[in-house]
Short mmCIF file of C-alpha atoms and ligand atoms in Angstrom, two decimals:
data_model
loop_
_atom_site.label_atom_id
_atom_site.label_comp_id
_atom_site.label_asym_id
_atom_site.label_seq_id
_atom_site.Cartn_x
_atom_site.Cartn_y
_atom_site.Cartn_z
CA MET A 1 -20.18 -8.13 7.31
CA SER A 2 -21.70 -11.38 6.25
CA GLN A 3 -24.03 -9.36 4.16
CA VAL A 4 -21.21 -7.36 2.86
CA LEU A 5 -19.27 -10.28 1.82
CA GLY A 6 -22.19 -12.15 0.57
CA LYS A 7 -23.19 -9.46 -1.99
CA SER A 8 -19.74 -8.68 -3.26
CA GLN A 9 -18.79 -12.30 -4.39
CA PRO A 10 -19.79 -12.39 -7.81
CA GLN A 11 -21.43 -15.72 -7.45
CA ASN A 12 -23.69 -15.67 -10.08
CA GLY A 13 -21.35 -13.52 -12.33
CA ASP A 14 -24.03 -10.65 -11.99
CA ASP A 15 -21.93 -7.14 -12.40
CA GLY A 16 -25.39 -5.39 -12.58
CA ASP A 17 -26.82 -2.58 -10.61
CA GLU A 18 -27.02 -4.24 -7.09
CA GLU A 19 -23.21 -4.74 -6.83
CA GLU A 20 -22.49 -1.22 -7.94
CA GLU A 21 -24.77 0.11 -5.28
CA GLU A 22 -22.84 -2.09 -2.83
CA GLU A 23 -19.59 -0.89 -4.07
CA GLU A 24 -20.53 2.86 -3.45
CA GLU A 25 -21.91 1.93 0.13
CA LEU A 26 -18.58 -0.14 0.79
CA VAL A 27 -15.80 1.99 -0.73
CA GLY A 28 -14.43 5.20 0.27
CA LEU A 29 -12.33 5.72 -2.69
CA ALA A 30 -9.94 8.55 -1.95
CA ASP A 31 -8.79 10.90 -4.56
CA TYR A 32 -5.20 11.17 -5.12
CA GLY A 33 -5.31 12.98 -8.16
CA ASP A 34 -5.15 10.03 -10.37
CA GLY A 35 -7.68 11.40 -12.75
CA PRO A 36 -8.83 10.08 -16.15
CA ASP A 37 -5.47 11.07 -17.66
CA SER A 38 -3.60 8.66 -15.20
CA SER A 39 -1.39 6.47 -16.91
CA ASP A 40 -3.42 3.56 -15.06
CA ALA A 41 -6.82 5.06 -16.11
CA ASP A 42 -7.15 2.95 -19.38
CA LEU A 43 -6.34 -0.30 -17.41
CA ASP A 44 -8.72 0.55 -14.73
CA SER A 45 -11.82 1.06 -16.99
CA GLY A 46 -14.15 -1.72 -17.57
CA ALA A 47 -17.34 -3.06 -16.20
CA GLU A 48 -15.69 -5.41 -13.60
CA GLU A 49 -13.55 -2.68 -12.16
CA GLY A 50 -14.17 -1.54 -8.81
CA VAL A 51 -16.33 -4.62 -7.67
CA LEU A 52 -15.00 -6.22 -5.08
CA ASP A 53 -13.96 -9.24 -6.62
CA PHE A 54 -12.24 -12.00 -4.31
CA SER A 55 -12.19 -14.58 -6.88
CA ASP A 56 -10.33 -12.78 -9.64
CA PRO A 57 -7.24 -14.60 -9.73
CA PHE A 58 -5.11 -11.82 -11.51
CA SER A 59 -6.37 -9.06 -9.01
CA SER A 60 -3.78 -9.55 -6.50
CA GLU A 61 -1.06 -9.48 -9.04
CA VAL A 62 -2.46 -6.09 -10.34
CA LYS A 63 -3.02 -4.37 -7.00
CA PRO A 64 -1.53 -6.10 -4.08
CA ARG A 65 -4.12 -6.42 -1.21
CA ILE A 66 -3.20 -4.96 2.05
CA LEU A 67 -5.46 -6.20 5.14
CA LEU A 68 -5.54 -4.13 8.33
CA MET A 69 -6.72 -6.55 11.05
CA GLY A 70 -6.81 -6.37 15.03
CA LEU A 71 -8.78 -5.96 17.70
CA ARG A 72 -11.49 -3.39 18.12
CA ARG A 73 -10.19 0.14 19.03
CA SER A 74 -6.61 -1.10 18.46
CA GLY A 75 -6.35 2.00 15.67
CA LYS A 76 -6.93 0.47 12.46
CA SER A 77 -8.99 3.00 10.92
CA SER A 78 -6.92 5.81 12.33
CA ILE A 79 -3.81 4.35 10.70
CA GLN A 80 -5.60 4.43 7.45
CA LYS A 81 -6.82 8.04 7.82
CA VAL A 82 -3.83 9.40 9.08
CA VAL A 83 -1.47 7.79 6.36
CA PHE A 84 -3.87 8.32 3.38
CA HIS A 85 -6.17 10.96 4.24
CA LYS A 86 -4.01 13.28 5.81
CA MET A 87 -6.32 13.42 8.94
CA SER A 88 -4.73 14.94 12.07
CA PRO A 89 -4.24 12.33 14.91
CA ASN A 90 -6.29 14.23 17.15
CA GLU A 91 -9.37 14.03 14.96
CA THR A 92 -9.06 10.17 15.13
CA LEU A 93 -10.45 10.53 18.51
CA PHE A 94 -13.94 10.90 16.96
CA LEU A 95 -13.64 8.06 14.57
CA GLU A 96 -16.50 5.54 14.59
CA SER A 97 -16.26 1.96 15.13
CA THR A 98 -15.93 0.14 11.75
CA ASN A 99 -18.51 -2.54 11.45
CA LYS A 100 -17.98 -3.74 7.60
CA ILE A 101 -14.98 -4.18 5.46
CA CYS A 102 -13.83 -1.04 3.96
CA ARG A 103 -11.67 -1.19 0.94
CA GLU A 104 -9.87 1.62 -0.45
CA ASP A 105 -7.61 1.87 -3.76
CA VAL A 106 -4.40 3.56 -3.20
CA SER A 107 -3.22 4.60 -6.89
CA ASN A 108 -1.29 7.98 -6.14
CA SER A 109 1.96 6.86 -7.66
CA SER A 110 3.53 4.64 -10.43
CA PHE A 111 5.03 2.42 -7.78
CA VAL A 112 2.46 2.68 -5.06
CA ASN A 113 -0.72 0.74 -6.47
CA PHE A 114 -2.67 -1.14 -3.98
CA GLN A 115 -5.90 -1.87 -1.87
CA ILE A 116 -6.16 -1.53 1.74
CA TRP A 117 -8.97 -3.39 3.40
CA ASP A 118 -9.89 -2.27 6.94
CA PHE A 119 -11.59 -4.88 8.89
CA PRO A 120 -13.96 -4.47 11.66
CA GLY A 121 -12.33 -5.29 15.13
CA GLN A 122 -13.49 -9.04 15.51
CA ILE A 123 -13.76 -11.33 12.60
CA ASP A 124 -15.41 -14.36 13.24
CA PHE A 125 -13.34 -17.12 11.36
CA PHE A 126 -16.11 -19.72 12.20
CA ASP A 127 -19.00 -17.63 10.63
CA PRO A 128 -19.89 -19.69 7.40
CA THR A 129 -20.73 -16.75 5.44
CA PHE A 130 -17.17 -15.36 6.10
CA ASP A 131 -14.99 -16.63 3.19
CA TYR A 132 -11.74 -15.90 4.64
CA GLU A 133 -10.11 -18.08 2.08
CA MET A 134 -10.99 -16.05 -0.81
CA ILE A 135 -9.66 -12.73 1.05
CA PHE A 136 -6.50 -14.47 1.86
CA ARG A 137 -5.86 -15.91 -1.29
CA GLY A 138 -5.08 -12.49 -2.91
CA THR A 139 -3.38 -10.86 0.04
CA GLY A 140 -0.20 -9.16 -0.15
CA ALA A 141 0.33 -8.04 3.22
CA LEU A 142 -1.65 -8.65 6.62
CA ILE A 143 -1.05 -5.75 9.03
CA PHE A 144 -2.09 -6.83 12.68
CA VAL A 145 -2.46 -4.01 14.88
CA ILE A 146 -1.93 -4.58 18.52
CA ASP A 147 -2.69 -1.74 21.01
CA SER A 148 0.31 -1.65 23.30
CA GLN A 149 -1.45 0.46 25.92
CA ASP A 150 -3.90 -2.16 26.54
CA ASP A 151 -3.42 -5.92 27.90
CA TYR A 152 -2.30 -7.51 24.65
CA MET A 153 -2.97 -11.18 25.71
CA GLU A 154 -6.31 -11.49 23.76
CA ALA A 155 -4.60 -9.68 20.82
CA LEU A 156 -1.80 -12.24 20.67
CA ALA A 157 -4.32 -15.05 20.67
CA ARG A 158 -6.07 -13.46 17.73
CA LEU A 159 -2.95 -12.71 16.07
CA HIS A 160 -1.92 -16.46 16.45
CA LEU A 161 -5.46 -17.43 15.09
CA THR A 162 -5.36 -14.86 12.10
CA VAL A 163 -1.86 -15.84 11.04
CA THR A 164 -2.19 -19.51 11.13
CA ARG A 165 -5.50 -19.33 9.14
CA ALA A 166 -4.20 -16.85 6.56
CA TYR A 167 -0.75 -18.91 6.14
CA LYS A 168 -2.82 -21.99 5.56
CA VAL A 169 -4.69 -20.54 2.37
CA ASN A 170 -1.57 -18.39 1.18
CA THR A 171 2.05 -19.12 2.19
CA ASP A 172 3.13 -15.82 0.55
CA ILE A 173 1.64 -13.02 2.69
CA ASN A 174 3.88 -10.81 4.32
CA PHE A 175 2.88 -10.79 8.23
CA GLU A 176 3.29 -7.39 9.63
CA VAL A 177 2.87 -6.85 13.11
CA PHE A 178 2.28 -3.06 14.24
CA ILE A 179 2.82 -2.65 18.09
CA HIS A 180 0.75 0.41 18.00
CA LYS A 181 0.05 3.83 20.24
CA VAL A 182 3.57 3.51 21.52
CA ASP A 183 3.50 7.32 22.03
CA GLY A 184 1.92 6.39 25.62
CA LEU A 185 5.03 4.43 26.57
CA SER A 186 8.61 5.34 27.79
CA ASP A 187 11.57 4.36 25.57
CA ASP A 188 12.39 1.59 28.03
CA HIS A 189 8.76 0.33 28.10
CA LYS A 190 8.70 0.39 24.13
CA ILE A 191 11.87 -2.02 23.81
CA GLU A 192 10.32 -4.21 26.75
CA THR A 193 6.89 -4.41 24.92
CA GLN A 194 8.31 -5.22 21.64
CA ARG A 195 10.77 -7.98 22.99
CA ASP A 196 7.90 -9.45 24.76
CA ILE A 197 5.29 -9.39 22.05
CA HIS A 198 8.14 -10.80 19.72
CA GLN A 199 8.73 -13.74 22.16
CA ARG A 200 5.14 -14.67 22.72
CA ALA A 201 4.11 -14.42 19.29
CA ASN A 202 6.77 -16.56 17.98
CA ASP A 203 6.58 -18.83 20.87
CA ASP A 204 2.98 -19.65 19.97
CA LEU A 205 3.97 -20.23 16.27
CA ALA A 206 6.86 -22.79 17.28
CA ASP A 207 4.30 -24.47 19.80
CA ALA A 208 1.93 -24.76 16.53
CA GLY A 209 5.19 -26.26 14.58
CA LEU A 210 4.89 -23.32 12.42
CA GLU A 211 8.43 -21.53 13.20
CA LYS A 212 8.41 -21.02 9.24
CA ILE A 213 6.27 -18.35 9.60
CA HIS A 214 7.80 -14.90 9.54
CA LEU A 215 6.63 -11.95 11.78
CA SER A 216 7.59 -8.36 11.09
CA PHE A 217 7.51 -6.17 14.15
CA TYR A 218 7.05 -2.30 14.18
CA LEU A 219 6.62 -0.02 16.78
CA THR A 220 4.22 2.49 15.72
CA SER A 221 2.12 5.68 16.47
CA ILE A 222 0.14 8.28 14.75
CA TYR A 223 1.43 10.97 16.65
CA ASP A 224 4.73 10.59 14.85
CA HIS A 225 6.46 9.67 11.65
CA SER A 226 6.66 6.13 12.80
CA ILE A 227 3.27 5.04 11.27
CA PHE A 228 4.44 6.43 7.88
CA GLU A 229 7.77 4.80 8.12
CA ALA A 230 6.16 1.44 9.02
CA PHE A 231 3.53 1.72 6.46
CA SER A 232 6.09 2.59 3.79
CA LYS A 233 8.05 -0.56 4.65
CA VAL A 234 5.11 -2.76 4.44
CA VAL A 235 4.21 -1.17 0.76
CA GLN A 236 8.06 -1.31 -0.32
CA LYS A 237 7.81 -5.27 0.13
CA LEU A 238 5.07 -5.37 -2.45
CA ILE A 239 6.83 -3.28 -5.05
CA PRO A 240 8.23 -5.57 -7.63
CA GLN A 241 10.39 -2.98 -9.47
CA LEU A 242 12.11 -1.87 -6.22
CA PRO A 243 15.48 -3.38 -6.66
CA THR A 244 15.74 -2.22 -10.53
CA LEU A 245 14.90 1.35 -9.01
CA GLU A 246 17.43 1.34 -6.49
CA ASN A 247 19.98 0.21 -9.14
CA LEU A 248 18.84 2.86 -11.42
CA LEU A 249 19.26 5.21 -8.95
CA ASN A 250 22.53 4.19 -7.79
CA ILE A 251 23.98 4.15 -11.39
CA PHE A 252 22.69 7.62 -11.96
CA ILE A 253 24.31 8.81 -8.73
CA SER A 254 27.58 6.90 -9.64
CA VAL A 255 27.47 8.62 -13.01
CA ILE A 256 26.58 11.80 -12.03
CA SER A 257 28.59 12.30 -8.69
CA SER A 258 31.72 12.91 -11.01
CA PHE A 259 30.19 16.49 -10.34
CA PRO A 260 31.02 17.96 -6.91
CA ALA A 261 27.13 17.96 -6.26
CA VAL A 262 25.82 18.09 -2.60
CA LYS A 263 22.80 15.98 -3.00
CA TYR A 264 20.14 14.19 -5.20
CA VAL A 265 16.70 13.69 -3.86
CA LEU A 266 13.90 11.86 -5.51
CA PHE A 267 10.68 13.41 -4.62
CA SER A 268 7.08 12.27 -4.48
CA VAL A 269 5.06 15.16 -5.93
CA LEU A 270 2.06 14.41 -4.01
CA SER A 271 4.11 15.20 -0.92
CA LEU A 272 4.35 18.67 -2.19
CA LYS A 273 0.78 19.22 -2.90
CA GLU A 274 -1.75 20.43 -0.07
CA ASP A 275 -4.92 18.32 -0.10
CA GLY A 276 -7.60 19.38 -2.54
CA ALA A 277 -5.44 21.91 -4.47
CA GLY A 278 -4.52 21.21 -8.15
CA THR A 279 -0.92 20.61 -8.95
CA PRO A 280 0.63 22.66 -11.51
CA TYR A 281 3.08 19.83 -12.56
CA ASP A 282 3.71 18.31 -15.77
CA LYS A 283 6.22 16.69 -18.37
CA GLU A 284 7.68 20.33 -18.86
CA SER A 285 7.95 21.23 -14.93
CA THR A 286 11.53 22.32 -14.35
CA ALA A 287 13.12 24.65 -11.82
CA ILE A 288 16.38 26.11 -11.48
CA ILE A 289 16.88 28.31 -8.01
CA LYS A 290 20.00 29.92 -6.92
CA LEU A 291 20.46 29.28 -3.29
CA ASN A 292 22.40 31.75 -1.02
CA ASN A 293 25.32 29.46 -0.39
CA THR A 294 26.81 29.19 -3.91
CA THR A 295 24.67 25.93 -4.35
CA VAL A 296 21.95 25.75 -7.45
CA LEU A 297 18.67 23.56 -6.96
CA TYR A 298 17.64 22.11 -9.89
CA LEU A 299 14.30 20.05 -10.17
CA LYS A 300 12.93 18.03 -13.22
CA GLU A 301 10.06 15.90 -13.89
CA VAL A 302 10.72 12.33 -14.09
CA THR A 303 7.34 10.78 -13.74
CA LYS A 304 3.79 12.17 -13.34
CA PHE A 305 4.47 11.46 -9.52
CA LEU A 306 8.29 11.77 -9.30
CA ALA A 307 10.62 14.92 -9.50
CA LEU A 308 14.42 14.72 -9.00
CA VAL A 309 15.78 17.40 -7.14
CA CYS A 310 19.77 18.02 -7.49
CA PHE A 311 21.58 20.20 -5.38
CA VAL A 312 24.63 21.24 -7.53
CA ARG A 313 27.79 23.41 -6.85
CA GLU A 314 27.36 26.86 -9.05
CA GLU A 315 30.36 25.90 -10.86
CA SER A 316 29.43 22.50 -11.80
CA PHE A 317 26.19 23.84 -13.20
CA GLU A 318 27.87 25.44 -16.05
CA ARG A 319 28.11 21.79 -17.27
CA LYS A 320 24.26 21.64 -16.99
CA GLY A 321 24.12 20.05 -20.39
CA LEU A 322 25.92 17.00 -19.28
CA ILE A 323 23.50 16.73 -16.22
CA ASP A 324 20.63 17.09 -18.55
CA TYR A 325 21.63 14.01 -20.62
CA ASN A 326 22.33 11.79 -17.70
CA PHE A 327 19.09 12.84 -16.32
CA HIS A 328 17.56 11.91 -19.81
CA CYS A 329 19.00 8.45 -19.31
CA PHE A 330 17.69 8.00 -16.08
CA ARG A 331 14.03 9.39 -16.67
CA LYS A 332 14.00 6.92 -19.93
CA ALA A 333 15.11 3.85 -17.87
CA ILE A 334 12.51 4.67 -15.09
CA HIS A 335 9.76 4.90 -17.84
CA GLU A 336 10.96 1.76 -19.34
CA VAL A 337 10.59 -0.35 -16.03
CA PHE A 338 7.18 0.77 -15.76
CA GLU A 339 6.05 0.13 -19.45
CA VAL A 340 6.78 -3.46 -18.77
CA ARG A 341 4.50 -3.46 -15.79
CA MET A 342 1.84 -2.09 -18.06
CA LYS A 343 2.21 -4.40 -20.60
CA VAL A 344 1.96 -7.38 -18.06
CA VAL A 345 -1.29 -5.73 -16.46
CA LYS A 346 -2.55 -5.18 -19.54
CA SER A 347 -2.36 -8.65 -20.90
CA ARG A 348 -3.56 -9.94 -17.59
CA LYS A 349 -6.49 -8.02 -17.68
CA ALA A 350 -7.35 -9.08 -21.31
CA GLN A 351 -6.85 -12.65 -20.16
CA ASN A 352 -9.19 -12.11 -17.26
CA ARG A 353 -11.87 -10.76 -19.35
CA LEU A 354 -11.46 -13.83 -21.63
CA GLN A 355 -11.75 -16.06 -19.02
CA LYS A 356 -14.79 -14.39 -17.59
CA LYS A 357 -16.45 -14.41 -20.89
CA LYS A 358 -15.77 -18.10 -21.27
CA GLY A 359 -16.99 -19.01 -17.80
CA ALA A 360 -20.32 -17.12 -17.92
CA THR A 361 -23.07 -16.48 -20.40
CA PRO A 362 -24.37 -13.12 -21.07
CA ASN A 363 -26.97 -13.26 -18.23
CA GLY A 364 -24.34 -14.62 -15.80
CA THR A 365 -25.21 -18.23 -15.65
CA PRO A 366 -22.09 -20.21 -15.49
CA ARG A 367 -21.96 -22.34 -18.83
CA VAL A 368 -21.27 -25.69 -16.71
CA LEU A 369 -24.62 -25.48 -15.15
CA LEU A 370 -26.33 -25.05 -18.80
N1 GTP B 401 -2.38 7.35 21.78
C1 GTP B 401 -2.92 6.83 20.61
N2 GTP B 401 -4.24 6.63 20.28
C2 GTP B 401 -4.49 6.25 19.15
C3 GTP B 401 -3.51 5.82 18.05
N3 GTP B 401 -4.18 5.42 16.98
C4 GTP B 401 -5.25 5.28 17.20
N4 GTP B 401 -5.72 5.91 18.48
C5 GTP B 401 -6.68 5.97 19.17
O1 GTP B 401 -7.74 4.70 19.37
C6 GTP B 401 -8.93 4.71 19.13
C7 GTP B 401 -9.61 4.03 18.36
O2 GTP B 401 -8.79 4.00 16.93
P1 GTP B 401 -9.77 3.36 15.57
O3 GTP B 401 -9.00 3.77 14.52
O4 GTP B 401 -11.27 3.81 15.86
O5 GTP B 401 -9.69 1.78 16.07
P2 GTP B 401 -10.19 0.85 15.05
O6 GTP B 401 -9.20 -0.43 15.41
O7 GTP B 401 -10.49 1.15 13.63
O8 GTP B 401 -11.55 0.34 15.83
P3 GTP B 401 -12.63 -0.78 15.15
O9 GTP B 401 -13.13 0.17 14.13
O10 GTP B 401 -13.50 -0.73 16.28
O11 GTP B 401 -12.30 -1.99 15.06
C8 GTP B 401 -9.22 6.42 18.74
O12 GTP B 401 -9.59 6.83 19.71
C9 GTP B 401 -7.87 6.93 18.29
O13 GTP B 401 -7.78 8.04 18.37
C10 GTP B 401 -2.14 6.18 18.53
O14 GTP B 401 -1.05 5.98 17.77
N5 GTP B 401 -2.12 6.71 19.72
#
């Protein structure tokens, strides 16, 4: 681990082959269909991209970092594989222990754009080569996984140490505790375990005079939807546009609900796609399907990653022009929200490049040392 961290820090500003090799070894970039035509593609190009740049002051703002931490065998890698690689839960039985930090970029939607860092079981905060300050500084959320089927006293001690260290460096981190593997517990046992862990973790913080640190708790298992729900909540907290999007949807629904429509669903297109298969989905995508029960299903593209599906009564569908007009306004507003983000990201990247140029000579030696 120390070797990984030592190499990945751009201490001498060398962006050369050595780092690129390290990146390949470390980072299993998942292909979520975010190809070169991605709206983010132009932003994600550039020599410094893809390098584990802990010291990049803007990187956390561009792609929030989510850390997965916890004791060995608590289930960290399984969570990542099941949620982001569609691995079946049973296959996780054969996962090997992680022995270095693995970073993965998740760029599979216009909202969800973050990095996950899966840590090896035990991290030694006293190891001088492990620069936890740099890691925590750029972190948006720290997920601490506790195996609920095991004796969790050691995990609680570790949670306390991790949280207090992280908080000292960065008070803005969201601390998320996954009480994991609850599929092995009865319903009563689940509630009791959550209560006990909640109580002990908060008591430890209070004893240390740190009651202001807020921990969120989730009961999770890779064997049901609970892990998806929990991860979704963690990610949602990191989406700055979320309240605006919710407002837009509410406005859209209040306008359009003058029609006796049954339902509106905003779909993530990727959840419609089987792994590896190409998606026949673009700007022109639209579908009108007459369902048996006098209802029409109407699908339209919103963004590369989102489709709006309306279930409308057949008689209301005669006023399709009006539905289309409302949809057009909704779509335009959504695009405007993300244009703002693109502009911010672009200007930060430009600023970042400028700073790097100022800070180092072409061969990477910091100017201050010359
Ligand atoms: N019953 C149950 N088992 C799980 C669950 N999640 C993970 N496991 C099992 O827990 C074991 C350890 O999982 P890993 O994902 O390798 O754990 P890890 O925390 O990444 O371990 P290290 O890499 O050693 O730090 C595997 O056998 C998984 O199948 C769960 O929700 N329920």
